[in-house]
Coordinates of C-alpha atoms and ligand atoms in Angstrom, one line a residue:
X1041 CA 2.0 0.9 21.4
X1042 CA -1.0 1.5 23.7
X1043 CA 1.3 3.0 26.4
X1044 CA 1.8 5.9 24.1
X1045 CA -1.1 8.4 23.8
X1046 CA -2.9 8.7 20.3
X1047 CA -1.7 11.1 17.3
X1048 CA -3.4 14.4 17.4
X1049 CA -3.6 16.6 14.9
X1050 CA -4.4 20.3 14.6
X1051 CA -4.1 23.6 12.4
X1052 CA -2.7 26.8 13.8
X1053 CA -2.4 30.3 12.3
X1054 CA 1.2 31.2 15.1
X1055 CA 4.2 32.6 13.5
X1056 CA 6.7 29.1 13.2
X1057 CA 9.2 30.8 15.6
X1058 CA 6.9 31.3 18.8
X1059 CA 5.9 27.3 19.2
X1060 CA 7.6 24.7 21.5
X1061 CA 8.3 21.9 19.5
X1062 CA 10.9 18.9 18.9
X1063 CA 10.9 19.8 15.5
X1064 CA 10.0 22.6 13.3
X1065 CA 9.4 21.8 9.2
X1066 CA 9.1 24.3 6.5
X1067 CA 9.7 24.1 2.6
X1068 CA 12.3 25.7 0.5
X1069 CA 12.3 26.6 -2.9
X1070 CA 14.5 25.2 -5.4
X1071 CA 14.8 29.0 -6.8
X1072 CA 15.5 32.0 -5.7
X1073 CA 14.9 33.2 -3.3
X1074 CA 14.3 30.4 -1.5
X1075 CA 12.8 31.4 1.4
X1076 CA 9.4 32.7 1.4
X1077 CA 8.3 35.7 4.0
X1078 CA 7.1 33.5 6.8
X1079 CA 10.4 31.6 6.4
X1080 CA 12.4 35.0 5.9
X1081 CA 10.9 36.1 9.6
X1082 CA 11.8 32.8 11.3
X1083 CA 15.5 33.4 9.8
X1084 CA 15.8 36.8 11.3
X1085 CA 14.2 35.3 14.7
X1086 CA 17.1 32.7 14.5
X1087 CA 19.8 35.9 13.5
X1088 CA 20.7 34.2 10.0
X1089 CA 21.3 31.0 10.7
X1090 CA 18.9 29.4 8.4
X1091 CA 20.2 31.5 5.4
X1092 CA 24.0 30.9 6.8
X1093 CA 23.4 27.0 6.6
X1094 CA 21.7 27.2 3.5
X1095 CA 24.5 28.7 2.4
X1096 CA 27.4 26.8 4.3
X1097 CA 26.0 23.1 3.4
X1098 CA 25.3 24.7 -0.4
X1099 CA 21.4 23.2 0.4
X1100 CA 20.1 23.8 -2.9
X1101 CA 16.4 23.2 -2.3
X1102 CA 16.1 20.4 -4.7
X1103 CA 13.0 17.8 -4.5
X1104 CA 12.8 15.9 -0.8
X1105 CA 16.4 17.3 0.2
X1106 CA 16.9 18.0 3.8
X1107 CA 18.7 20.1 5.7
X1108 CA 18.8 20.5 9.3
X1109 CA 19.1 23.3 11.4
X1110 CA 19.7 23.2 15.6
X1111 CA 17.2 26.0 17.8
X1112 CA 19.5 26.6 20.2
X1113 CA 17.2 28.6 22.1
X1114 CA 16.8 31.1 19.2
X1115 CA 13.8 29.8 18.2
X1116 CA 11.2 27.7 20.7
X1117 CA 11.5 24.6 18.4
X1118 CA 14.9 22.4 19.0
X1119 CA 14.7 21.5 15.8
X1120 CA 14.4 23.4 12.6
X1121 CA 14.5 21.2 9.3
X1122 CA 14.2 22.5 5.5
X1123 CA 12.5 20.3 3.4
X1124 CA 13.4 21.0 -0.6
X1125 CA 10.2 21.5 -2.7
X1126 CA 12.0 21.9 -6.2
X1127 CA 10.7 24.5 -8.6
X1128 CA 7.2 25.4 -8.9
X1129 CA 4.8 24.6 -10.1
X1130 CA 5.1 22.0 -6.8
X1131 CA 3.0 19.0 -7.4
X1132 CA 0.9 16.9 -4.8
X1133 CA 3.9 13.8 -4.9
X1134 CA 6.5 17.0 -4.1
X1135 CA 4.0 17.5 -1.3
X1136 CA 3.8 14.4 -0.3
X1137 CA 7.5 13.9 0.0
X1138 CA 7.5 17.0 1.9
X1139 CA 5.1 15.3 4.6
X1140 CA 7.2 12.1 4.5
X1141 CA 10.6 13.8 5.1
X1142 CA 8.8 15.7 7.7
X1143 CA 7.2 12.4 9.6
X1144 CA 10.6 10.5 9.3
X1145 CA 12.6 13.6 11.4
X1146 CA 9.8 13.4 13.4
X1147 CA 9.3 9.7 13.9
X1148 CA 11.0 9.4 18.0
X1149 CA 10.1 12.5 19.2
X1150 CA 6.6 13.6 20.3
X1151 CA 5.9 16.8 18.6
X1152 CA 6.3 18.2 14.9
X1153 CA 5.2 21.7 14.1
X1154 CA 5.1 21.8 10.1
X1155 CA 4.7 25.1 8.3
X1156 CA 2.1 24.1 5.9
X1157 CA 3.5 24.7 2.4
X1158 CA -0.3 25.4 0.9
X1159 CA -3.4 26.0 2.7
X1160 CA -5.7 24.3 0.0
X1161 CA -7.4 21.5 1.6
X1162 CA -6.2 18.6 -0.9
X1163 CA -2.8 19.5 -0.9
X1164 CA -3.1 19.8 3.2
X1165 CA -4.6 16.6 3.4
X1166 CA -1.6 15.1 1.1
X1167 CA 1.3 16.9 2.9
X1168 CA -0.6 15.2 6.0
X1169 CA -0.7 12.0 5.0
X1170 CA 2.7 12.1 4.0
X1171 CA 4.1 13.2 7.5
X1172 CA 1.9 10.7 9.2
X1173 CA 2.6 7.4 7.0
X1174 CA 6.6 9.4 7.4
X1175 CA 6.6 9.1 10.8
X1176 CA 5.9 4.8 10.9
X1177 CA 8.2 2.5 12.7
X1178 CA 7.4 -0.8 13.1
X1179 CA 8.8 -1.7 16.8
X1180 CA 6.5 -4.7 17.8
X1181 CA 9.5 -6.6 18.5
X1182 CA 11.9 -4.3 20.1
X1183 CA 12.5 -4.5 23.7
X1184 CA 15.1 -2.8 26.5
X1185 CA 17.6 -0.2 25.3
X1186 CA 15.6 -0.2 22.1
X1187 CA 12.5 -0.4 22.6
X1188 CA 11.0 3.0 21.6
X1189 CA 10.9 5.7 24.5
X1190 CA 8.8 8.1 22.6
X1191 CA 6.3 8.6 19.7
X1192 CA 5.1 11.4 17.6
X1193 CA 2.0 12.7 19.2
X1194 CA 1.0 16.3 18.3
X1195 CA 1.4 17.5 14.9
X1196 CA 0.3 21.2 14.0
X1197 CA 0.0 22.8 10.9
X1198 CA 0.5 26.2 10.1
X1199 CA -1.6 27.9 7.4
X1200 CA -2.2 31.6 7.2
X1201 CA -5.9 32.2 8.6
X1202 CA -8.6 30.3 11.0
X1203 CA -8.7 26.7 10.1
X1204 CA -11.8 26.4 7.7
X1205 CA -14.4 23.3 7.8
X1206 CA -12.4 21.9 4.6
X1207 CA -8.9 21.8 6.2
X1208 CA -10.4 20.3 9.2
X1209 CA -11.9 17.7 7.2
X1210 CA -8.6 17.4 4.9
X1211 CA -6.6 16.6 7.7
X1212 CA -9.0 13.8 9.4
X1213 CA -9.4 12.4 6.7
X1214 CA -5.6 12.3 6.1
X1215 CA -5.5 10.4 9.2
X1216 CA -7.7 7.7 8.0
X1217 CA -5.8 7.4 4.9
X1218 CA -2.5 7.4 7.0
X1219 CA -4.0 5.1 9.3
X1220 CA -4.7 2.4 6.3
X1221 CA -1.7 2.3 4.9
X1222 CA 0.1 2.2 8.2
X1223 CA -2.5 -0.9 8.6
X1224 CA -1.2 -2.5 5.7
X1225 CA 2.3 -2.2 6.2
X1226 CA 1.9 -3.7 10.3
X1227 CA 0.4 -6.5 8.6
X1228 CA 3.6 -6.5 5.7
X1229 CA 5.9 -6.5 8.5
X1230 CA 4.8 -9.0 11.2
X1231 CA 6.8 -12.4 10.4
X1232 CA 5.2 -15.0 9.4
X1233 CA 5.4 -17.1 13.2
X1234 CA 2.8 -14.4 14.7
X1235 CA 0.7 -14.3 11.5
X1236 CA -0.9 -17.2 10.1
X1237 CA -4.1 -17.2 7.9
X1238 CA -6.4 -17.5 11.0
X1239 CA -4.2 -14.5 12.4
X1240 CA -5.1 -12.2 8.8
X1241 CA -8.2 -13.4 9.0
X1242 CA -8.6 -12.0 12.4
X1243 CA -7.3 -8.6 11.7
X1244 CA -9.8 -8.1 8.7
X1245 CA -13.0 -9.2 10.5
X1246 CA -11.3 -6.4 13.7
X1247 CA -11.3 -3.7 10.8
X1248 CA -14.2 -4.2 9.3
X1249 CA -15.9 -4.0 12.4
X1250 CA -14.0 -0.7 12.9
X1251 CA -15.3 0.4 9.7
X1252 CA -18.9 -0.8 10.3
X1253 CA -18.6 -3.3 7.4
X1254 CA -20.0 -7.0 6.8
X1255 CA -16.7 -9.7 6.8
X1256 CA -17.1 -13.4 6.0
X1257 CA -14.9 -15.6 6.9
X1258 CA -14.4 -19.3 6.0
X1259 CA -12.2 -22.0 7.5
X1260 CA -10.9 -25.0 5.9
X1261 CA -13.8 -27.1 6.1
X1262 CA -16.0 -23.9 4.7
X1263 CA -13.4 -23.6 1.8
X1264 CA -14.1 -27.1 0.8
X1265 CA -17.8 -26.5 0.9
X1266 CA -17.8 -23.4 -1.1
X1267 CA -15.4 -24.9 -3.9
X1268 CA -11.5 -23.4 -3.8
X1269 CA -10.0 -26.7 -5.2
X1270 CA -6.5 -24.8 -6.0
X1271 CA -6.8 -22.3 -2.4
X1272 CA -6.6 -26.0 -0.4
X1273 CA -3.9 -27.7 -3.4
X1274 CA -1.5 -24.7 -2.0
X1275 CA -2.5 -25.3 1.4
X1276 CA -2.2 -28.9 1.2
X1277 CA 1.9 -29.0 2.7
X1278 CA 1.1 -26.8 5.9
X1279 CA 0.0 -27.1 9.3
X1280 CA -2.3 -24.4 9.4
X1281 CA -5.8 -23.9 7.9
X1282 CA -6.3 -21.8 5.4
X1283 CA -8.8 -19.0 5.2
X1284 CA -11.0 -17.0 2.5
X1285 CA -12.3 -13.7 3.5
X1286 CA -15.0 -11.6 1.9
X1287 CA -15.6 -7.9 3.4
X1288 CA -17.9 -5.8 1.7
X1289 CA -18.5 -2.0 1.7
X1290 CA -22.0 -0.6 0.6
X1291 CA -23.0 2.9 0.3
X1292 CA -26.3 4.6 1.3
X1293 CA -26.3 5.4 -2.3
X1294 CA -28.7 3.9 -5.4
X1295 CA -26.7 2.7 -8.4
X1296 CA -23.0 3.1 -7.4
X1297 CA -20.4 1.2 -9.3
X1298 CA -19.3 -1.7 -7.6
X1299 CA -14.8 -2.4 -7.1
X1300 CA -14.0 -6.1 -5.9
X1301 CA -10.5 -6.1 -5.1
X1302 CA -8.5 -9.2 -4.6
X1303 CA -5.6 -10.0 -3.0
X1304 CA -3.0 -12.6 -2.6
X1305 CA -2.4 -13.5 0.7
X1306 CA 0.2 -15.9 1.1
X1307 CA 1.6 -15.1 5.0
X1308 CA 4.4 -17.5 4.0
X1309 CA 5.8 -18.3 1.0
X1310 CA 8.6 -21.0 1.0
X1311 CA 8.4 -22.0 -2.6
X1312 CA 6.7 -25.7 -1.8
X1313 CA 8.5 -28.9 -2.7
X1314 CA 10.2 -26.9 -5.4
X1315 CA 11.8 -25.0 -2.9
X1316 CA 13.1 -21.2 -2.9
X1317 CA 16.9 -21.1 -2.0
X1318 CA 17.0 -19.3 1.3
X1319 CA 18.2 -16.2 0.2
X1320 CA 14.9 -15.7 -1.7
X1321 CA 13.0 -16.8 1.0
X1322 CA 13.6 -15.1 3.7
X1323 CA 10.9 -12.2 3.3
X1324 CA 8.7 -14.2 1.9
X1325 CA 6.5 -13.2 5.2
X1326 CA 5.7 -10.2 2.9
X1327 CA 3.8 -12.5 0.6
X1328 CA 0.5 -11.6 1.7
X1329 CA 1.2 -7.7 0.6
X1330 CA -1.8 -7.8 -1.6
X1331 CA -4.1 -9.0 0.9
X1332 CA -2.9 -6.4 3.4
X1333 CA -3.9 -3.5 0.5
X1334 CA -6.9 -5.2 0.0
X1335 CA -8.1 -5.4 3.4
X1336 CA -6.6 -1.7 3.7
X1337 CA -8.6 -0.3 0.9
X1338 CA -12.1 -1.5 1.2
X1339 CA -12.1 -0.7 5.1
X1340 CA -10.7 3.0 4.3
X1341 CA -13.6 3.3 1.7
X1342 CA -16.0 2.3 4.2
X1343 CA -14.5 5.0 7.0
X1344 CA -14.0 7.9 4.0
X1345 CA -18.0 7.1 3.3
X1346 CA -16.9 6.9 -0.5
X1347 CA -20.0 6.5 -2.9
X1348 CA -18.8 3.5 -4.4
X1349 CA -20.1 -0.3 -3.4
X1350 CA -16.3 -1.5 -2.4
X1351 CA -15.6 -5.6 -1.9
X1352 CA -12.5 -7.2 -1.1
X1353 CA -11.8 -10.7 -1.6
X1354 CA -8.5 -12.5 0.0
X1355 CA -7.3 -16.3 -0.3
X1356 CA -4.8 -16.6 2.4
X1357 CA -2.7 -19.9 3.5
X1358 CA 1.4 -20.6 3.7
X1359 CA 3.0 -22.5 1.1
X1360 CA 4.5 -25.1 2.7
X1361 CA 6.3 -28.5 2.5
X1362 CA 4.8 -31.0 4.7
X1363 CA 3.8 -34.7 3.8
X1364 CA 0.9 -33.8 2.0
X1365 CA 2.3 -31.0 0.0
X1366 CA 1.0 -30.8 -3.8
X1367 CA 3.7 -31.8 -6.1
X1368 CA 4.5 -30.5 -9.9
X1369 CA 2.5 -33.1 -12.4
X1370 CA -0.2 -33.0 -9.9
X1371 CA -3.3 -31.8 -11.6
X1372 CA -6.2 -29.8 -9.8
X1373 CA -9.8 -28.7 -10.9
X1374 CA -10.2 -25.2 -10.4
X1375 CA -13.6 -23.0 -8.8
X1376 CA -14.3 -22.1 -12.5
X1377 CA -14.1 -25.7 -13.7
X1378 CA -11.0 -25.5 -15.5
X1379 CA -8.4 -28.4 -14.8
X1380 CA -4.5 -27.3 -14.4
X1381 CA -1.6 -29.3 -13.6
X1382 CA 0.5 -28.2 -11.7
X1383 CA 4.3 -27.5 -13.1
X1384 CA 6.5 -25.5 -10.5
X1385 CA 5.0 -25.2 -6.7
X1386 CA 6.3 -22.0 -6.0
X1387 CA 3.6 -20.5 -8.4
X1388 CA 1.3 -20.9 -5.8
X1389 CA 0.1 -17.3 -6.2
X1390 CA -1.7 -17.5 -9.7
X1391 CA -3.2 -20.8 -7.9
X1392 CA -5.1 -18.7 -4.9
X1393 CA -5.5 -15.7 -7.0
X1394 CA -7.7 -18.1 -9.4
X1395 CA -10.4 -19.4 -7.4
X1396 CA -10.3 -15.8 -5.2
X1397 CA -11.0 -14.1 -8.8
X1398 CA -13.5 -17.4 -9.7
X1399 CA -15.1 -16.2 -7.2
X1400 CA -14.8 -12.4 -7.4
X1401 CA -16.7 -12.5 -10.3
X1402 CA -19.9 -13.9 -9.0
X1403 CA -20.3 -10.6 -7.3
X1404 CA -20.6 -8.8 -11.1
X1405 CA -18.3 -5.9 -10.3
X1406 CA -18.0 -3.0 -12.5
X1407 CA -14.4 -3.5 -11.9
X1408 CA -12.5 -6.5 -10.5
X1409 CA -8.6 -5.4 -9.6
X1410 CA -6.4 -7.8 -8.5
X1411 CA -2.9 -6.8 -5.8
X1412 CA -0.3 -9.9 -5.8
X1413 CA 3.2 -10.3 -5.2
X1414 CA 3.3 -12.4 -7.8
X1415 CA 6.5 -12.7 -9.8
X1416 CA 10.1 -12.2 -9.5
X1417 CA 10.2 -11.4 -12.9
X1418 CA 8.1 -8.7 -12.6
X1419 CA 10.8 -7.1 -10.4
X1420 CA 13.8 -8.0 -12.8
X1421 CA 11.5 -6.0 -16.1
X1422 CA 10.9 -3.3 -13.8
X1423 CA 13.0 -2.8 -11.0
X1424 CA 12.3 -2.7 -7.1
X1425 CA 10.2 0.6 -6.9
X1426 CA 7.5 -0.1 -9.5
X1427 CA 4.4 -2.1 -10.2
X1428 CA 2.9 -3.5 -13.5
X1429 CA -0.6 -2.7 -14.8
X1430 CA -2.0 -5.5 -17.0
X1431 CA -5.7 -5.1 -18.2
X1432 CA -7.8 -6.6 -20.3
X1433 CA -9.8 -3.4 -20.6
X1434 CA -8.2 0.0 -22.0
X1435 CA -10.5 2.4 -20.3
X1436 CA -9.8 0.8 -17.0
X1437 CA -6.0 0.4 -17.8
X1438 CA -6.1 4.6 -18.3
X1439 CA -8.0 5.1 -15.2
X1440 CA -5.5 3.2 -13.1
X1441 CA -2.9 5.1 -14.8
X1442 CA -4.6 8.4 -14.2
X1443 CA -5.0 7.7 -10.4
X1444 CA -1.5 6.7 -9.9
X1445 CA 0.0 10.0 -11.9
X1446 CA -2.1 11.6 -9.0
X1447 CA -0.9 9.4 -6.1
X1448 CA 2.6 9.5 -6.6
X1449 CA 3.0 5.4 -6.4
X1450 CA 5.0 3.9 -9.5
X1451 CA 3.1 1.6 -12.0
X1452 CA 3.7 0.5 -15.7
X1453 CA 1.4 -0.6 -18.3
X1454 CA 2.5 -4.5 -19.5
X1455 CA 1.1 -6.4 -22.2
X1456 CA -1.0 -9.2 -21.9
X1457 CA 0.7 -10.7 -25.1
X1458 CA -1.7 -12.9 -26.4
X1459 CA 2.2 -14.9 -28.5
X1460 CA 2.9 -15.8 -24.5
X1461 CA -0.5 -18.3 -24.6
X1462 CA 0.8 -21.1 -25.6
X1463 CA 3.3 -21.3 -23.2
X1464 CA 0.3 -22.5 -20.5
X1465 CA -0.8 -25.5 -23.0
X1466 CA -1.1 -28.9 -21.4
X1467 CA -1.4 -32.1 -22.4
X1468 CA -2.7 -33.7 -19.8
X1469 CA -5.3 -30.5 -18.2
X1470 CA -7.0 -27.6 -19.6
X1471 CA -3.6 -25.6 -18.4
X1472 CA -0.3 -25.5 -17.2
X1473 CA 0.1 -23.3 -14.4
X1474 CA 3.7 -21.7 -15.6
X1475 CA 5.6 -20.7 -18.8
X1476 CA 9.2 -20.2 -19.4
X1477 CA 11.2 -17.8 -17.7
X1478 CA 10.8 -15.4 -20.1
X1479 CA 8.6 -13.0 -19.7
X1480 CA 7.0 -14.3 -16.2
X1481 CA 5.3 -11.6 -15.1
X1482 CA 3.1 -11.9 -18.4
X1483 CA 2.5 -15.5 -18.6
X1484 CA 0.9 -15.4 -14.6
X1485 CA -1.2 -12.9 -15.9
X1486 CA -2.1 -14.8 -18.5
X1487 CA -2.9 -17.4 -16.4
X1488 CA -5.5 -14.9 -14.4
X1489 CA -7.3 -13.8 -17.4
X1490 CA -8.7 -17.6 -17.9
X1491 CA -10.4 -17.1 -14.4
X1492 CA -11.6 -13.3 -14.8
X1493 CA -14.5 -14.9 -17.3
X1494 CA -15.7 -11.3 -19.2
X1495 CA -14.7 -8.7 -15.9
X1496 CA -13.3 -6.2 -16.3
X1497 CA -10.2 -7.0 -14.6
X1498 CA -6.9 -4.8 -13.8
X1499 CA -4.1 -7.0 -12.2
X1500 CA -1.1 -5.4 -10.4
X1501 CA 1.8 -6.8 -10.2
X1502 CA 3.1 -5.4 -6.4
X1503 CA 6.3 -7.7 -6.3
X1504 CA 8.8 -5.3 -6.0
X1505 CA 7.6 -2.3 -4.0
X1506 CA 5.5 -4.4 -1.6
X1507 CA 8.5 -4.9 0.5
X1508 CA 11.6 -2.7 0.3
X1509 CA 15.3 -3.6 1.0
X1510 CA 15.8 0.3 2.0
X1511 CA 13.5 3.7 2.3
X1512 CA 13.1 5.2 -1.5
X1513 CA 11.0 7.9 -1.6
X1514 CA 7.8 8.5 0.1
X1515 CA 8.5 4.7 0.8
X1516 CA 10.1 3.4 4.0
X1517 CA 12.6 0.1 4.4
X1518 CA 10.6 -3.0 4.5
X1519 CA 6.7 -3.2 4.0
X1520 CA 5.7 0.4 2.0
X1521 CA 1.7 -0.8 2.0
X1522 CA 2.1 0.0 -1.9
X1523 CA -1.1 0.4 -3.9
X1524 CA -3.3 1.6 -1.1
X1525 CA -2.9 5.4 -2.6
X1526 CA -3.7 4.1 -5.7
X1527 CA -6.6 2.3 -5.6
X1528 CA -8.1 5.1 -3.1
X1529 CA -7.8 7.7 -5.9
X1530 CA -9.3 5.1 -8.8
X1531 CA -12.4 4.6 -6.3
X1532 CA -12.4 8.7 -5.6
X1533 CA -12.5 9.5 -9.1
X1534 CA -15.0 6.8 -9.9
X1535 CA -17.3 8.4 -7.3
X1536 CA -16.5 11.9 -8.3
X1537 CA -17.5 10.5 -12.1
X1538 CA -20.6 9.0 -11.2
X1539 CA -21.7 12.1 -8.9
X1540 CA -23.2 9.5 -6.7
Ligands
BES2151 N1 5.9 -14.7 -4.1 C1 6.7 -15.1 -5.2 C2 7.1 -13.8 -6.1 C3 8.0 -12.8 -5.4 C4 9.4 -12.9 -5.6 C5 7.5 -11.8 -4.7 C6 10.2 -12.0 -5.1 C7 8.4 -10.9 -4.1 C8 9.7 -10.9 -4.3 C9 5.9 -16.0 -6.1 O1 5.1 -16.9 -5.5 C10 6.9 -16.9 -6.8 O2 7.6 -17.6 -6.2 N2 7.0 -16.7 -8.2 C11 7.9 -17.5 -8.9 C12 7.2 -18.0 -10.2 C13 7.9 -19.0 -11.0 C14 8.1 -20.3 -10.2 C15 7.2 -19.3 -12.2 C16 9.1 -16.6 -9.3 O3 8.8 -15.4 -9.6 O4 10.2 -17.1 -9.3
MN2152 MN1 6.1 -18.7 -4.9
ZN2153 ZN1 4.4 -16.3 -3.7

């Protein structure tokens, strides 16, 4: 990566057919006519053949279709590729798409010219994000013949007039936001060999201190000090140490609400003694997604100078099967007190996520929200591209909803369905860890709620589109660094609300 030189970014006011470029983007309409007058001028500089393809491959302009066009020396760009926007009104996820389909064309060559499809600063700054979250590959491992020869570089925008101050700012701070989730996903990605606790551990205290924020760190022998009786219970069947990480965000600003996130951040998950069947195992590297969003979130906060007091809160170890491993009947106190026996091993998430929320909830947030990949079932009620909302607060539960409506990303409201208690009743502890099979997703966070003590508490359930078995969307194949976009927009508009 570091041979390559960095990404820069710029706005331009040239007409789309004078620019060298690898590739040339601009929207079409999903109605007639499709092509607006910029786009109608770059056709007659390429004699037709945009409107002749259009035509020939019946491109209808529909929602995050493409259709590519060659320059052959027509037009300066090599390149020239039409990016449906559907019918107006066109929203900020249409422009988003936009951006992505744009970046993805874009993502092994070294320059992208996109005509911007509105000037406004916020929809800029999405359409940017969007080409530059587009454009990621994750090639740590390649080497020789494919080992990438090239990497987008320069990316210009097009808008009408002189770049104001706001675009300027729209688009760096797209790069930031691009640059987070990108984060995120490198973190998804790397397999679980080259990333150990220690290793995540590493890469939060290196962003924070590229953020300028505080990050605490404790090792095993810390984590027994500061009382994470279920954290080390997980950690008990590996050969690595475990780790619990604190990195906190504070504004220059009096009275701003206060976010903890938390997030799961299990680099391995291999199901313990009761073991996974290899088939689900084998990405279970991506079972520290939530601690990658976490870590993602609280730094961009910091870099974006957001006026809201931002925490993040990760428990991170493997789940393993070695000697000492914890077994089902075992039964473990908790950081909150609370005894639970242990009934299926490979429910280690709910485990971490307890004592990580236990302690959470010292800090008195205004709002304590919770990222874990932590049921299969979740997936099976709701499919791979979506995430579950539970809450134990309604206003919160609407303002998560609101901010993902705005950030494109795919959640659902789920009960916490106080018949579903029961099913954690022990005889012999406080709790059992697990219900039945039914309705999983709701009996873990069930389980949660008994450690949130009177927060209030949003947990998402990022299971399915954490990690992707192909690109839907604005998502790409493998990690997606889901819930980053979210959470941004709940701590903008929380800032915007408090007019801190
Ligand atoms: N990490 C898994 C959940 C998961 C499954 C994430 C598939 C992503 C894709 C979690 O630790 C787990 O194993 N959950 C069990 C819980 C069960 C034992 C109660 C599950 O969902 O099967
Ligand atoms: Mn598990
Ligand atoms: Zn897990």
């Amino acid at each position: 990566m570091a041979a390559f030189p960095a990404m820069k970014i710029s706005i331009a006011t040239d007409a789309p057919q004078n620019l060298h470029t690898d590739w040339l983007v601009v929207g079409v309409s999903g109605k007639k006519p499709q092509l607006d007058p910029t786009v109608q001028k770059l056709d007659r500089a390429m004699n037709g053949a945009l409107a002749a393809s259009i035509k020939d491959e019946s491109f209808d302009g529909k929602r995050g279709k493409t259709l590519s066009v060659q320059g052959r020396g027509r037009v300066k760009a090599k390149h020239v590729l039409l990016v449906g926007l559907g019918e107006a009104p066109v929203s900020e996820a249409t422009l988003r798409l936009f951006g992505v389909k744009a970046g993805r064309a874009a993502m092994a060559q070294t320059q992208l010219v996109v005509l911007a499809p509105s000037s406004e600063p916020a929809k800029l700054r999405v359409v940017c994000e969007g080409v530059v979250t587009g454009a990621y590959r994750y090639t740590r491992y390649l080497t020789g013949a494919r080992a990438p020869k090239k990497q987008l570089s320069k990316i210009t925008f097009l808008v009408d007039s002189k770049a104001s101050d706001e675009q300027k700012q729209a688009v760096h701070e797209a790069q930031l936001v691009a640059d987070a989730v990108n984060f995120a996903r490198d973190l998804v990605n790397c397999p679980a060999n080259d990333l150990s606790a220690t290793v995540l551990a590493n890469h939060a205290a290196e962003r924070s201190k590229l953020a300028g924020i505080t990050c605490k760190v404790w090792d095993k022998k810390g984590i027994e000090k500061l009382g994470m009786p279920l954290l080390l219970a997980v950690n008990r069947g590996s050969k690595e140490e475990p780790r619990f990480i604190h990195i906190s965000y504070k504004p220059k600003v009096a009275d701003a609400p206060r976010v903890v996130f938390v997030g799961k951040g299990l680099t391995f998950d291999s199901g313990g003694l009761c073991i996974k069947p290899s088939g689900s195992m084998l990405d279970m590297k991506m079972d520290m997604a939530g601690a990658a969003t976490t870590i993602a979130v609280v730094t961009l906060a910091a870099q974006l100078g957001l006026p809201v007091e931002v925490h993040g809160v990760v428990g991170s170890t493997d789940n393993m099967t070695g000697g000492d491993a914890y077994r089902p009947g075992d039964v473990f106190a908790s950081r909150d007190g609370k005894t639970v026996e242990i009934i299926n091993t490979d429910a280690e998430g709910r485990l971490v996520l307890a004592d990580a929320l236990a302690y959470a909830r010292e800090l008195q947030p205004t709002y304590l929200v919770d990222h874990a990949t932590l049921t299969g079932a979740c997936t099976v009620a709701l499919g791979a591209y979506r995430a579950a909302l539970f809450s134990n607060d309604n206003e919160l539960c609407e303002r998560y909803k609101q901010a993902a409506e705005q950030s494109g990303e795919n959640f659902w409201a789920m009960p916490l369905d106080e018949d579903l208690k029961d099913e954690l009743k022990s005889s012999i502890a406080d709790l059992k860890h697990t219900g039945s099979r039914l309705g999983g997703a709701i009996t873990a966070a069930l389980f949660l709620r008994e450690f949130v003590g009177d927060c209030r508490w949003a947990h998402l359930d990022i299971a399915g589109p954490a990690y992707l078995e192909k690109a839907q969307g604005i998502m790409p194949k493998g990690a997606t660094g889901f819930g980053v976009l979210t959470a941004l927009q709940l701590l903008r508009n929380l800032g915007a609300k408090t007019g801190a």
